[in-house]
mmCIF file of C-alpha atoms in Angstrom:
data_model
loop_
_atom_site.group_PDB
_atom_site.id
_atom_site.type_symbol
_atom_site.label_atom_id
_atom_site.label_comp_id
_atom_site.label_asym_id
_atom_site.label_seq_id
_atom_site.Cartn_x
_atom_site.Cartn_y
_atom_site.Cartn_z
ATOM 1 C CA UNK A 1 0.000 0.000 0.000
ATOM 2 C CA UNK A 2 1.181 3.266 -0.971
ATOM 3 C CA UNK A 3 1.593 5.479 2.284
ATOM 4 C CA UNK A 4 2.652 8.937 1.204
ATOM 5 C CA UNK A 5 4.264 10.200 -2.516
ATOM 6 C CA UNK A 6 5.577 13.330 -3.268
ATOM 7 C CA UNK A 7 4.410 15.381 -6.317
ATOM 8 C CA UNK A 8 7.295 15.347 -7.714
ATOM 9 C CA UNK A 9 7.927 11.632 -7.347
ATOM 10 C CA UNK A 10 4.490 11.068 -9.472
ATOM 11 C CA UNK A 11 5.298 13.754 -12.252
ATOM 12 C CA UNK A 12 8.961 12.126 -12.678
ATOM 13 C CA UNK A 13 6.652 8.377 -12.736
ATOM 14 C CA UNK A 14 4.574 10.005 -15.535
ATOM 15 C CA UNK A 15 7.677 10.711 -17.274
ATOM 16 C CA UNK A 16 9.180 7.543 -16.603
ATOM 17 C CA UNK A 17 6.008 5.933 -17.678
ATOM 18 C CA UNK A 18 5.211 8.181 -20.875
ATOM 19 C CA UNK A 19 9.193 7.494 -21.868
ATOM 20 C CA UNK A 20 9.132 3.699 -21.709
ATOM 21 C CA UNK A 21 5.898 3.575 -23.805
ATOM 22 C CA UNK A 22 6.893 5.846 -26.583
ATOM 23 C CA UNK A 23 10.466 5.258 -26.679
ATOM 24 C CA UNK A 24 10.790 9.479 -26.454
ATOM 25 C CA UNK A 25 13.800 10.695 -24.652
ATOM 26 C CA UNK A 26 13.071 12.474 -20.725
ATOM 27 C CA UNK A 27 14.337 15.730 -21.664
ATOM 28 C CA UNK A 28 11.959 15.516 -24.491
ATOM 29 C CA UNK A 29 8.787 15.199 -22.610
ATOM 30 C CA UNK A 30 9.693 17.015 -19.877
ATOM 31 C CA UNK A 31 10.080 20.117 -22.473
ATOM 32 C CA UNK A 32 6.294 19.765 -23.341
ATOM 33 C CA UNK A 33 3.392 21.642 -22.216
ATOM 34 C CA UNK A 34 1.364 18.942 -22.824
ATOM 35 C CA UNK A 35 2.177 15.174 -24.784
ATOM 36 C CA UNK A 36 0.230 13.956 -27.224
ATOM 37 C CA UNK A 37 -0.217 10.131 -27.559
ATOM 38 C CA UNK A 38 -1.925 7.617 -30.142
ATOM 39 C CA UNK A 39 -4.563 5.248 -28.591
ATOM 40 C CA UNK A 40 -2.169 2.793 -28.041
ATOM 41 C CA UNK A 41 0.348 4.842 -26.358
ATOM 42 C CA UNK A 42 -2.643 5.974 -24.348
ATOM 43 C CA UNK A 43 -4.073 3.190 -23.216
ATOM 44 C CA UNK A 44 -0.671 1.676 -22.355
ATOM 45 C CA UNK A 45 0.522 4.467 -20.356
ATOM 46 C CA UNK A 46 -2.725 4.665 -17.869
ATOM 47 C CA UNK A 47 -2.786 0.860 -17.835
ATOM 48 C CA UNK A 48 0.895 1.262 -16.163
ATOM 49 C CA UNK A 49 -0.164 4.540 -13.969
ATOM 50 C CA UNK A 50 -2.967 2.676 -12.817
ATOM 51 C CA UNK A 51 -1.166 -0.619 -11.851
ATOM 52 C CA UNK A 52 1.598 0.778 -10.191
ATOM 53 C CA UNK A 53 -0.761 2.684 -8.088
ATOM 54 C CA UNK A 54 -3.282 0.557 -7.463
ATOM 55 C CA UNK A 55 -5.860 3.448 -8.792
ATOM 56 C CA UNK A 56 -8.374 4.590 -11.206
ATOM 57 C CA UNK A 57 -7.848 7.530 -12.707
ATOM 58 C CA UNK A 58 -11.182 6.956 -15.555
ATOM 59 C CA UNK A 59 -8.787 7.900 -18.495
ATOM 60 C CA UNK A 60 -8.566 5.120 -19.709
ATOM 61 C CA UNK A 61 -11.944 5.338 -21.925
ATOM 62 C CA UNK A 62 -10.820 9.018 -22.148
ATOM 63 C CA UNK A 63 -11.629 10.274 -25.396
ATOM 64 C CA UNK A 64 -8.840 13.057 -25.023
ATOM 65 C CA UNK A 65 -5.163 12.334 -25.923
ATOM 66 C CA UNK A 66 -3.146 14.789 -24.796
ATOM 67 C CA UNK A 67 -2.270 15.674 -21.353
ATOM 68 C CA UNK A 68 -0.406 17.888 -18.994
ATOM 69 C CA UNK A 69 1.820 15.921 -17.327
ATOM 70 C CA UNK A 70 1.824 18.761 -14.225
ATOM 71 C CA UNK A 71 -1.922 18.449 -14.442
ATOM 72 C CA UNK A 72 -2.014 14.928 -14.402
ATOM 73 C CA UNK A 73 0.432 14.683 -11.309
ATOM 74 C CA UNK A 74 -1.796 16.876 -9.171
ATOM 75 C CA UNK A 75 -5.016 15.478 -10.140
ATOM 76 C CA UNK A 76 -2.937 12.029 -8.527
ATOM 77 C CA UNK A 77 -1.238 13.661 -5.786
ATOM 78 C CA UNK A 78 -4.866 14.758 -4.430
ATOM 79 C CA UNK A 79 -6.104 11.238 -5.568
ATOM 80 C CA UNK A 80 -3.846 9.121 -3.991
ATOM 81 C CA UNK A 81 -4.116 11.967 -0.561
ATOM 82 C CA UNK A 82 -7.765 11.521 -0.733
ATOM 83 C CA UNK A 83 -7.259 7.684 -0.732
ATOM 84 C CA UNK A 84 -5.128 7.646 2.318
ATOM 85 C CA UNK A 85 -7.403 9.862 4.403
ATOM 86 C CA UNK A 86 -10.630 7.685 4.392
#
């Protein structure tokens, strides 16, 4: 069970995450305001969020395909804070 995670460690496991999907170098998506992915790439990189964190994030069926990687590590942070406080 997750216990407490920084911000910072869930945007850099975005990254991570994003990087070993789509083969794109770190520097490269940490330089973008916000990554655009292919359904594939998509569906592979929440399938890995999700897993590791043992959460549902509903993007999966997401009809969007870009995201802010910023964004998307708050909207966890307060997720996975929420989680541990009920």
């Amino acid at each position: 069970m997750i216990t407490s995670m920084t911000l910072h460690f869930i945007r850099q496991l975005i990254i991570h995450t994003i990087c070993n999907v789509t083969g794109e170098p770190a520097k490269e998506v940490r330089a973008l305001d916000r990554v655009v992915l292919n359904t594939r790439d998509w569906e592979q990189v929440f399938s890995r969020l999700e897993a590791t964190l043992d959460i549902q994030t509903g993007m999966m069926t997401s009809t969007e395909r870009a995201l802010s990687i910023d964004a998307l590590a708050h909207e966890i942070h307060s997720k996975l804070s929420d989680d541990l406080s009920t």
